[in-house]
Amino acid sequence: MGLYINTGNEGFRSARNGEYVDKSLLIDVVNASLNSERQFICVSRARRFGKSMAARMLNAYYDQSCQSEALFADLKIAAKPSFKENLNRFPVLFVDMTNFITRYRNRDDIVEHIEHDLVAELESAYPDVQHNTKGELLPLLNDIVAQAEPQKFIMIIDEWDAILREFPAGSEATTRFIDFLRLLFKSGNSMSVFACVDMPALVLELKYDQDASTALNQIQAKHYTDSLLDYVGEVVLVGINYDKKTKRHQCVIGKMEKGKTSDKFPINVGTSDKTSDKFPIKSKISDKLVAIVEYMEAHQGTITQVEVAAMFGVSDRQARNYLNLLVVQGKVEPIGANKNRIYKLLI
């Protein structure tokens, strides 16, 4: 058992010794993606929603250095056909990026240290593998799979975006990190080395007593995504609002178009709305946006915030949020100062 390779199941065992909410069916989803074109997976949840716990669960399930059947015997995954097929069958690389942040904080060469540490442990774990990889991770993994491992690697990266949070956007460290991810998961050898890669992440903004679209708009206004312009995977954007009076949660979800700065990306909006004791129900926000566009089409292609507020019987702030969401989508553009602003239809 090492620091990164085949780290065992103790992390998940500790979780099972306390109160544990069964989220094991995630394993069945990942099993369905093994050795497929969908093998690079992003598990997107909000803060404190159990991403690190899920990473430890996946590690315990796949890690070939331990026996974990008893840990899962009473969980939902044990009833699935794929459970025993993949249980403890893979070499697993488990990387918690916050550990590297702690050790190499404020160093632009942090990526070089990450790769060096991973390579050093792999060389120690597989001393008989012949290679001349010059300290590069992916070529070494390729040689290990070719010479020593009958199974491809599972790689689990917890807190993968820590470098993007801790280092300035566009810095040498963030640029090198994006290049490192691209080389690992987008090169010609990636499919032959990895059976699956799990990278928990998303861009999230939380509000209370406001509106979920306001939270989503803030992601744009404050350029949260600019450090992800070269990221190789999908970038999921989530705005969440909690109404303390009604105890109702509202969520708006978008997706950033690759290579676009945050003041230009179109958002594909999906919404949900729920109370703390009910399942999600479909929100009417998207219907309101359609109604606004239809109104503009019938009225010379323009509308004002006051007109939107009157249409739906909502506050000026809520009306402005609806219009701002259409601005973000690229369907309308604002013209004029706040007091006399009108919105012009672009589609």
mmCIF file of C-alpha atoms in Angstrom:
data_model
loop_
_atom_site.group_PDB
_atom_site.id
_atom_site.type_symbol
_atom_site.label_atom_id
_atom_site.label_comp_id
_atom_site.label_asym_id
_atom_site.label_seq_id
_atom_site.Cartn_x
_atom_site.Cartn_y
_atom_site.Cartn_z
ATOM 1 C CA MET A 1 0.000 0.000 0.000
ATOM 2 C CA GLY A 2 1.449 3.351 -1.050
ATOM 3 C CA LEU A 3 0.712 7.051 -0.833
ATOM 4 C CA TYR A 4 -0.807 7.158 -4.329
ATOM 5 C CA ILE A 5 -0.817 3.663 -5.842
ATOM 6 C CA ASN A 6 -3.166 1.048 -4.361
ATOM 7 C CA THR A 7 -3.810 3.010 -1.168
ATOM 8 C CA GLY A 8 -6.267 0.447 0.235
ATOM 9 C CA ASN A 9 -9.732 0.767 1.718
ATOM 10 C CA GLU A 10 -9.094 2.264 5.160
ATOM 11 C CA GLY A 11 -10.556 5.641 4.220
ATOM 12 C CA PHE A 12 -13.872 4.071 3.233
ATOM 13 C CA ARG A 13 -13.768 1.628 6.153
ATOM 14 C CA SER A 14 -13.620 4.584 8.552
ATOM 15 C CA ALA A 15 -16.670 6.083 6.879
ATOM 16 C CA ARG A 16 -18.613 2.823 7.239
ATOM 17 C CA ASN A 17 -17.818 2.768 10.954
ATOM 18 C CA GLY A 18 -19.900 5.922 11.394
ATOM 19 C CA GLU A 19 -23.191 7.167 9.979
ATOM 20 C CA TYR A 20 -23.133 6.491 6.248
ATOM 21 C CA VAL A 21 -25.629 7.415 3.523
ATOM 22 C CA ASP A 22 -25.606 4.757 0.806
ATOM 23 C CA LYS A 23 -24.404 6.326 -2.455
ATOM 24 C CA SER A 24 -22.873 3.119 -3.750
ATOM 25 C CA LEU A 25 -24.950 3.037 -6.959
ATOM 26 C CA LEU A 26 -22.443 5.544 -8.319
ATOM 27 C CA ILE A 27 -20.182 2.496 -8.709
ATOM 28 C CA ASP A 28 -22.651 0.924 -11.145
ATOM 29 C CA VAL A 29 -22.567 4.101 -13.251
ATOM 30 C CA VAL A 30 -18.768 4.076 -13.303
ATOM 31 C CA ASN A 31 -18.662 0.346 -14.085
ATOM 32 C CA ALA A 32 -20.783 0.993 -17.169
ATOM 33 C CA SER A 33 -18.162 3.472 -18.393
ATOM 34 C CA LEU A 34 -15.058 1.309 -17.918
ATOM 35 C CA ASN A 35 -12.944 0.878 -21.061
ATOM 36 C CA SER A 36 -15.351 2.965 -23.125
ATOM 37 C CA GLU A 37 -15.311 6.394 -24.730
ATOM 38 C CA ARG A 38 -17.070 7.625 -21.556
ATOM 39 C CA GLN A 39 -14.276 6.484 -19.267
ATOM 40 C CA PHE A 40 -13.212 10.008 -18.236
ATOM 41 C CA ILE A 41 -15.794 10.979 -15.624
ATOM 42 C CA CYS A 42 -16.499 14.177 -13.703
ATOM 43 C CA VAL A 43 -18.593 13.684 -10.551
ATOM 44 C CA SER A 44 -20.177 17.111 -10.009
ATOM 45 C CA ARG A 45 -21.667 17.932 -6.635
ATOM 46 C CA ALA A 46 -21.777 21.026 -4.440
ATOM 47 C CA ARG A 47 -19.407 21.566 -1.523
ATOM 48 C CA ARG A 48 -20.020 19.203 1.400
ATOM 49 C CA PHE A 49 -22.108 16.890 -0.805
ATOM 50 C CA GLY A 50 -19.693 13.976 -0.435
ATOM 51 C CA LYS A 51 -17.358 14.119 -3.443
ATOM 52 C CA SER A 52 -14.310 13.103 -1.406
ATOM 53 C CA MET A 53 -16.314 10.353 0.277
ATOM 54 C CA ALA A 54 -17.375 9.102 -3.153
ATOM 55 C CA ALA A 55 -13.732 9.127 -4.264
ATOM 56 C CA ARG A 56 -12.726 7.001 -1.255
ATOM 57 C CA MET A 57 -15.611 4.638 -1.957
ATOM 58 C CA LEU A 58 -14.502 4.155 -5.559
ATOM 59 C CA ASN A 59 -10.921 3.637 -4.431
ATOM 60 C CA ALA A 60 -11.964 0.931 -1.938
ATOM 61 C CA TYR A 61 -14.077 -0.800 -4.557
ATOM 62 C CA TYR A 62 -11.531 -0.946 -7.390
ATOM 63 C CA ASP A 63 -8.213 -1.203 -5.497
ATOM 64 C CA GLN A 64 -6.660 -4.610 -6.200
ATOM 65 C CA SER A 65 -4.458 -4.512 -3.086
ATOM 66 C CA CYS A 66 -7.323 -5.061 -0.624
ATOM 67 C CA GLN A 67 -10.453 -7.130 -0.030
ATOM 68 C CA SER A 68 -13.506 -4.878 0.202
ATOM 69 C CA GLU A 69 -16.487 -7.151 -0.396
ATOM 70 C CA ALA A 70 -17.573 -7.033 3.269
ATOM 71 C CA LEU A 71 -17.624 -3.214 3.194
ATOM 72 C CA PHE A 72 -20.185 -3.238 0.369
ATOM 73 C CA ALA A 73 -22.180 -6.369 1.246
ATOM 74 C CA ASP A 74 -25.115 -4.457 2.764
ATOM 75 C CA LEU A 75 -25.102 -1.605 0.238
ATOM 76 C CA LYS A 76 -27.241 -1.258 -2.876
ATOM 77 C CA ILE A 77 -24.366 -1.887 -5.271
ATOM 78 C CA ALA A 78 -23.991 -5.472 -3.997
ATOM 79 C CA ALA A 79 -27.209 -6.433 -5.813
ATOM 80 C CA LYS A 80 -25.941 -5.193 -9.189
ATOM 81 C CA PRO A 81 -24.533 -7.704 -11.736
ATOM 82 C CA SER A 82 -21.372 -5.625 -12.203
ATOM 83 C CA PHE A 83 -20.495 -5.675 -8.497
ATOM 84 C CA LYS A 84 -18.323 -8.792 -8.255
ATOM 85 C CA GLU A 85 -17.119 -8.490 -11.835
ATOM 86 C CA ASN A 86 -14.997 -5.406 -11.074
ATOM 87 C CA LEU A 87 -14.516 -5.628 -7.305
ATOM 88 C CA ASN A 88 -10.823 -5.152 -6.312
ATOM 89 C CA ARG A 89 -9.568 -5.906 -9.814
ATOM 90 C CA PHE A 90 -7.642 -2.784 -10.836
ATOM 91 C CA PRO A 91 -4.455 -0.929 -9.978
ATOM 92 C CA VAL A 92 -5.633 2.440 -8.659
ATOM 93 C CA LEU A 93 -3.874 5.796 -8.596
ATOM 94 C CA PHE A 94 -5.529 7.967 -5.942
ATOM 95 C CA VAL A 95 -4.418 11.607 -5.946
ATOM 96 C CA ASP A 96 -5.696 14.217 -3.473
ATOM 97 C CA MET A 97 -4.583 17.541 -4.942
ATOM 98 C CA THR A 98 -4.940 19.421 -1.649
ATOM 99 C CA ASN A 99 -2.011 17.434 -0.261
ATOM 100 C CA PHE A 100 0.208 18.812 -3.010
ATOM 101 C CA ILE A 101 -1.145 22.322 -2.462
ATOM 102 C CA THR A 102 -0.136 22.068 1.198
ATOM 103 C CA ARG A 103 3.361 20.840 0.365
ATOM 104 C CA TYR A 104 4.134 23.021 -2.644
ATOM 105 C CA ARG A 105 2.009 26.123 -2.103
ATOM 106 C CA ASN A 106 2.952 29.199 -4.173
ATOM 107 C CA ARG A 107 5.427 27.258 -6.326
ATOM 108 C CA ASP A 108 4.982 27.634 -10.073
ATOM 109 C CA ASP A 109 6.676 24.256 -10.546
ATOM 110 C CA ILE A 110 4.036 22.423 -8.481
ATOM 111 C CA VAL A 111 3.022 20.284 -11.473
ATOM 112 C CA GLU A 112 6.588 19.066 -11.906
ATOM 113 C CA HIS A 113 6.599 18.039 -8.229
ATOM 114 C CA ILE A 114 3.293 16.191 -8.635
ATOM 115 C CA GLU A 115 4.575 14.245 -11.620
ATOM 116 C CA HIS A 116 7.921 13.557 -9.916
ATOM 117 C CA ASP A 117 6.256 12.162 -6.771
ATOM 118 C CA LEU A 118 3.866 9.934 -8.728
ATOM 119 C CA VAL A 119 6.636 8.611 -10.971
ATOM 120 C CA ALA A 120 8.910 7.916 -7.992
ATOM 121 C CA GLU A 121 6.280 5.797 -6.249
ATOM 122 C CA LEU A 122 5.394 3.916 -9.438
ATOM 123 C CA GLU A 123 9.061 3.129 -10.080
ATOM 124 C CA SER A 124 9.311 1.767 -6.538
ATOM 125 C CA ALA A 125 6.118 -0.285 -6.906
ATOM 126 C CA TYR A 126 7.163 -1.752 -10.275
ATOM 127 C CA PRO A 127 10.964 -2.144 -10.041
ATOM 128 C CA ASP A 128 11.134 -4.759 -12.812
ATOM 129 C CA VAL A 129 9.491 -2.616 -15.483
ATOM 130 C CA GLN A 130 11.987 -1.542 -18.126
ATOM 131 C CA HIS A 131 11.468 2.059 -19.182
ATOM 132 C CA ASN A 132 13.217 5.181 -20.369
ATOM 133 C CA THR A 133 10.492 7.724 -19.724
ATOM 134 C CA LYS A 134 12.627 10.585 -18.372
ATOM 135 C CA GLY A 135 10.339 11.182 -15.404
ATOM 136 C CA GLU A 136 7.119 11.462 -17.425
ATOM 137 C CA LEU A 137 4.030 9.863 -15.910
ATOM 138 C CA LEU A 138 2.007 8.716 -18.918
ATOM 139 C CA PRO A 139 4.859 6.885 -20.724
ATOM 140 C CA LEU A 140 5.724 5.101 -17.468
ATOM 141 C CA LEU A 141 2.108 4.016 -16.963
ATOM 142 C CA ASN A 142 2.059 2.777 -20.545
ATOM 143 C CA ASP A 143 5.170 0.643 -19.927
ATOM 144 C CA ILE A 144 3.692 -0.734 -16.689
ATOM 145 C CA VAL A 145 0.469 -1.790 -18.424
ATOM 146 C CA ALA A 146 2.448 -3.339 -21.281
ATOM 147 C CA GLN A 147 4.881 -5.269 -19.072
ATOM 148 C CA ALA A 148 3.421 -5.875 -15.615
ATOM 149 C CA GLU A 149 -0.301 -5.172 -15.217
ATOM 150 C CA PRO A 150 -3.018 -7.272 -16.887
ATOM 151 C CA GLN A 151 -5.525 -4.490 -16.132
ATOM 152 C CA LYS A 152 -5.466 -0.820 -17.044
ATOM 153 C CA PHE A 153 -5.273 1.787 -14.277
ATOM 154 C CA ILE A 154 -8.150 3.490 -12.503
ATOM 155 C CA MET A 155 -7.144 7.065 -11.636
ATOM 156 C CA ILE A 156 -9.108 9.021 -9.043
ATOM 157 C CA ILE A 157 -8.331 12.721 -8.590
ATOM 158 C CA ASP A 158 -9.918 14.335 -5.547
ATOM 159 C CA GLU A 159 -10.056 18.158 -5.393
ATOM 160 C CA TRP A 160 -8.665 18.195 -8.938
ATOM 161 C CA ASP A 161 -9.328 21.934 -9.328
ATOM 162 C CA ALA A 162 -7.380 22.963 -6.197
ATOM 163 C CA ILE A 163 -4.524 24.385 -8.280
ATOM 164 C CA LEU A 164 -6.964 26.444 -10.343
ATOM 165 C CA ARG A 165 -8.468 27.832 -7.119
ATOM 166 C CA GLU A 166 -5.204 28.556 -5.318
ATOM 167 C CA PHE A 167 -3.108 29.983 -8.148
ATOM 168 C CA PRO A 168 -3.976 33.103 -10.214
ATOM 169 C CA ALA A 169 -5.802 32.553 -13.485
ATOM 170 C CA GLY A 170 -3.339 32.368 -16.374
ATOM 171 C CA SER A 171 -0.357 31.768 -14.096
ATOM 172 C CA GLU A 172 2.428 29.406 -15.059
ATOM 173 C CA ALA A 173 1.185 26.847 -12.546
ATOM 174 C CA THR A 174 -2.387 26.734 -13.897
ATOM 175 C CA THR A 175 -1.168 26.610 -17.497
ATOM 176 C CA ARG A 176 1.168 23.723 -16.741
ATOM 177 C CA PHE A 177 -1.586 21.906 -14.858
ATOM 178 C CA ILE A 178 -4.024 22.129 -17.775
ATOM 179 C CA ASP A 179 -1.276 20.856 -20.094
ATOM 180 C CA PHE A 180 -0.598 18.009 -17.649
ATOM 181 C CA LEU A 181 -4.276 16.957 -17.670
ATOM 182 C CA ARG A 182 -4.455 17.231 -21.447
ATOM 183 C CA LEU A 183 -1.388 15.042 -21.877
ATOM 184 C CA LEU A 184 -2.724 12.420 -19.458
ATOM 185 C CA PHE A 185 -6.257 12.158 -20.768
ATOM 186 C CA LYS A 186 -6.223 13.430 -24.353
ATOM 187 C CA SER A 187 -3.122 11.840 -25.841
ATOM 188 C CA GLY A 188 -2.984 8.766 -28.030
ATOM 189 C CA ASN A 189 -1.888 6.508 -25.149
ATOM 190 C CA SER A 190 -4.605 7.540 -22.692
ATOM 191 C CA MET A 191 -7.108 4.886 -23.766
ATOM 192 C CA SER A 192 -4.519 2.124 -23.478
ATOM 193 C CA VAL A 193 -3.478 3.165 -19.951
ATOM 194 C CA PHE A 194 -6.708 4.113 -18.158
ATOM 195 C CA ALA A 195 -9.837 2.041 -17.697
ATOM 196 C CA CYS A 196 -11.441 4.996 -15.960
ATOM 197 C CA VAL A 197 -10.585 8.441 -14.576
ATOM 198 C CA ASP A 198 -12.799 10.119 -11.985
ATOM 199 C CA MET A 199 -12.427 13.888 -11.460
ATOM 200 C CA PRO A 200 -14.984 15.404 -9.057
ATOM 201 C CA ALA A 201 -15.623 19.087 -9.948
ATOM 202 C CA LEU A 202 -17.971 21.927 -10.915
ATOM 203 C CA VAL A 203 -18.211 25.749 -10.763
ATOM 204 C CA LEU A 204 -20.774 26.682 -8.120
ATOM 205 C CA GLU A 205 -22.220 29.886 -6.667
ATOM 206 C CA LEU A 206 -24.644 29.874 -3.722
ATOM 207 C CA LYS A 207 -27.164 32.568 -2.738
ATOM 208 C CA TYR A 208 -29.950 32.892 -0.198
ATOM 209 C CA ASP A 209 -33.189 34.870 -0.430
ATOM 210 C CA GLN A 210 -32.324 35.936 -3.973
ATOM 211 C CA ASP A 211 -32.556 33.882 -7.168
ATOM 212 C CA ALA A 212 -30.590 31.021 -8.689
ATOM 213 C CA SER A 213 -30.125 32.921 -11.948
ATOM 214 C CA THR A 214 -28.404 35.679 -9.957
ATOM 215 C CA ALA A 215 -25.901 33.107 -8.719
ATOM 216 C CA LEU A 216 -25.318 31.859 -12.256
ATOM 217 C CA ASN A 217 -24.883 35.418 -13.522
ATOM 218 C CA GLN A 218 -22.233 36.034 -10.839
ATOM 219 C CA ILE A 219 -20.147 33.174 -12.233
ATOM 220 C CA GLN A 220 -20.079 35.130 -15.489
ATOM 221 C CA ALA A 221 -19.667 38.616 -14.027
ATOM 222 C CA LYS A 222 -16.732 37.672 -11.812
ATOM 223 C CA HIS A 223 -14.993 35.568 -14.481
ATOM 224 C CA TYR A 224 -14.900 32.426 -12.349
ATOM 225 C CA THR A 225 -14.284 30.251 -15.397
ATOM 226 C CA ASP A 226 -11.426 32.146 -17.048
ATOM 227 C CA SER A 227 -8.826 29.785 -15.571
ATOM 228 C CA LEU A 228 -10.629 26.851 -17.242
ATOM 229 C CA LEU A 229 -10.486 28.008 -20.847
ATOM 230 C CA ASP A 230 -8.150 25.165 -21.813
ATOM 231 C CA TYR A 231 -9.705 22.507 -19.598
ATOM 232 C CA VAL A 232 -10.189 19.282 -21.547
ATOM 233 C CA GLY A 233 -13.517 18.222 -19.969
ATOM 234 C CA GLU A 234 -16.947 19.757 -19.641
ATOM 235 C CA VAL A 235 -17.333 22.764 -17.379
ATOM 236 C CA VAL A 236 -20.644 22.595 -15.505
ATOM 237 C CA LEU A 237 -21.952 25.832 -13.980
ATOM 238 C CA VAL A 238 -24.418 25.715 -11.108
ATOM 239 C CA GLY A 239 -26.306 28.541 -9.425
ATOM 240 C CA ILE A 240 -28.237 27.660 -6.247
ATOM 241 C CA ASN A 241 -30.539 29.836 -4.156
ATOM 242 C CA TYR A 242 -32.107 28.979 -0.783
ATOM 243 C CA ASP A 243 -35.214 30.795 0.422
ATOM 244 C CA LYS A 244 -35.005 30.826 4.220
ATOM 245 C CA LYS A 245 -38.712 31.609 4.629
ATOM 246 C CA THR A 246 -40.158 28.887 2.397
ATOM 247 C CA LYS A 247 -37.189 26.500 2.813
ATOM 248 C CA ARG A 248 -37.216 26.089 -0.953
ATOM 249 C CA HIS A 249 -34.072 25.437 -2.981
ATOM 250 C CA GLN A 250 -33.764 26.543 -6.594
ATOM 251 C CA CYS A 251 -31.016 25.403 -8.943
ATOM 252 C CA VAL A 252 -30.023 26.605 -12.419
ATOM 253 C CA ILE A 253 -27.442 24.609 -14.348
ATOM 254 C CA GLY A 254 -25.432 25.693 -17.367
ATOM 255 C CA LYS A 255 -22.516 24.480 -19.453
ATOM 256 C CA MET A 256 -19.620 26.609 -20.688
ATOM 257 C CA GLU A 257 -18.674 26.413 -24.334
ATOM 258 C CA LYS A 258 -15.029 25.393 -24.750
ATOM 259 C CA GLY A 259 -12.543 28.170 -25.367
ATOM 260 C CA LYS A 260 -14.894 31.049 -24.531
ATOM 261 C CA THR A 261 -14.165 33.674 -21.913
ATOM 262 C CA SER A 262 -16.758 34.056 -19.208
ATOM 263 C CA ASP A 263 -18.286 37.186 -20.746
ATOM 264 C CA LYS A 264 -19.055 35.300 -23.969
ATOM 265 C CA PHE A 265 -20.089 31.779 -23.061
ATOM 266 C CA PRO A 266 -23.616 30.668 -23.889
ATOM 267 C CA ILE A 267 -25.332 28.725 -21.138
ATOM 268 C CA ASN A 268 -27.580 25.771 -21.808
ATOM 269 C CA VAL A 269 -29.969 26.243 -18.911
ATOM 270 C CA GLY A 270 -31.691 23.509 -16.958
ATOM 271 C CA THR A 271 -33.556 24.234 -13.747
ATOM 272 C CA SER A 272 -34.904 22.432 -10.721
ATOM 273 C CA ASP A 273 -36.850 23.601 -7.716
ATOM 274 C CA LYS A 274 -37.420 21.709 -4.462
ATOM 275 C CA THR A 275 -38.203 21.993 -0.786
ATOM 276 C CA SER A 276 -36.063 20.274 1.789
ATOM 277 C CA ASP A 277 -38.565 17.423 2.212
ATOM 278 C CA LYS A 278 -39.678 16.807 -1.371
ATOM 279 C CA PHE A 279 -38.201 15.479 -4.585
ATOM 280 C CA PRO A 280 -37.193 18.015 -7.278
ATOM 281 C CA ILE A 281 -39.985 19.325 -9.474
ATOM 282 C CA LYS A 282 -39.622 21.068 -12.821
ATOM 283 C CA SER A 283 -39.192 24.821 -12.528
ATOM 284 C CA LYS A 284 -41.163 27.330 -14.642
ATOM 285 C CA ILE A 285 -38.192 29.622 -15.241
ATOM 286 C CA SER A 286 -37.534 28.276 -18.733
ATOM 287 C CA ASP A 287 -41.232 28.809 -19.601
ATOM 288 C CA LYS A 288 -40.955 32.433 -18.478
ATOM 289 C CA LEU A 289 -37.881 32.969 -20.648
ATOM 290 C CA VAL A 290 -39.764 31.615 -23.655
ATOM 291 C CA ALA A 291 -42.705 33.909 -22.863
ATOM 292 C CA ILE A 292 -40.389 36.932 -22.707
ATOM 293 C CA VAL A 293 -38.905 36.121 -26.122
ATOM 294 C CA GLU A 294 -42.382 35.615 -27.619
ATOM 295 C CA TYR A 295 -43.502 38.962 -26.202
ATOM 296 C CA MET A 296 -40.481 40.689 -27.717
ATOM 297 C CA GLU A 297 -41.146 39.120 -31.100
ATOM 298 C CA ALA A 298 -44.637 40.642 -31.002
ATOM 299 C CA HIS A 299 -43.469 44.088 -29.816
ATOM 300 C CA GLN A 300 -40.744 45.293 -32.185
ATOM 301 C CA GLY A 301 -38.126 43.046 -30.574
ATOM 302 C CA THR A 302 -37.720 45.052 -27.356
ATOM 303 C CA ILE A 303 -38.835 44.877 -23.740
ATOM 304 C CA THR A 304 -38.146 46.634 -20.438
ATOM 305 C CA GLN A 305 -37.658 45.374 -16.910
ATOM 306 C CA VAL A 306 -40.926 47.019 -15.865
ATOM 307 C CA GLU A 307 -42.823 45.134 -18.560
ATOM 308 C CA VAL A 308 -41.340 41.802 -17.454
ATOM 309 C CA ALA A 309 -42.243 42.512 -13.820
ATOM 310 C CA ALA A 310 -45.840 43.283 -14.879
ATOM 311 C CA MET A 311 -46.058 40.151 -17.044
ATOM 312 C CA PHE A 312 -45.330 37.748 -14.198
ATOM 313 C CA GLY A 313 -46.258 39.794 -11.144
ATOM 314 C CA VAL A 314 -42.699 39.673 -9.798
ATOM 315 C CA SER A 315 -40.313 42.214 -8.302
ATOM 316 C CA ASP A 316 -38.033 44.392 -10.405
ATOM 317 C CA ARG A 317 -35.063 42.354 -9.151
ATOM 318 C CA GLN A 318 -36.662 39.080 -10.281
ATOM 319 C CA ALA A 319 -37.536 40.600 -13.659
ATOM 320 C CA ARG A 320 -33.952 41.783 -14.075
ATOM 321 C CA ASN A 321 -32.707 38.271 -13.257
ATOM 322 C CA TYR A 322 -34.864 36.776 -16.022
ATOM 323 C CA LEU A 323 -33.555 39.317 -18.505
ATOM 324 C CA ASN A 324 -29.953 38.829 -17.415
ATOM 325 C CA LEU A 325 -30.344 35.111 -17.985
ATOM 326 C CA LEU A 326 -31.430 35.813 -21.568
ATOM 327 C CA VAL A 327 -28.427 38.125 -21.938
ATOM 328 C CA VAL A 328 -26.110 35.322 -20.799
ATOM 329 C CA GLN A 329 -27.750 32.972 -23.297
ATOM 330 C CA GLY A 330 -27.031 35.449 -26.082
ATOM 331 C CA LYS A 331 -30.719 35.943 -26.921
ATOM 332 C CA VAL A 332 -31.029 39.623 -25.925
ATOM 333 C CA GLU A 333 -28.719 42.565 -25.335
ATOM 334 C CA PRO A 334 -29.150 45.460 -22.882
ATOM 335 C CA ILE A 335 -29.148 48.993 -24.300
ATOM 336 C CA GLY A 336 -28.849 52.144 -22.217
ATOM 337 C CA ALA A 337 -28.228 52.949 -18.557
ATOM 338 C CA ASN A 338 -30.000 51.115 -15.758
ATOM 339 C CA LYS A 339 -32.804 53.661 -15.323
ATOM 340 C CA ASN A 340 -33.778 53.739 -19.001
ATOM 341 C CA ARG A 341 -32.468 50.352 -20.093
ATOM 342 C CA ILE A 342 -34.293 48.392 -22.746
ATOM 343 C CA TYR A 343 -33.510 44.885 -23.940
ATOM 344 C CA LYS A 344 -33.237 44.123 -27.656
ATOM 345 C CA LEU A 345 -33.948 40.707 -29.156
ATOM 346 C CA LEU A 346 -30.977 39.170 -31.001
ATOM 347 C CA ILE A 347 -32.530 35.990 -32.366
#
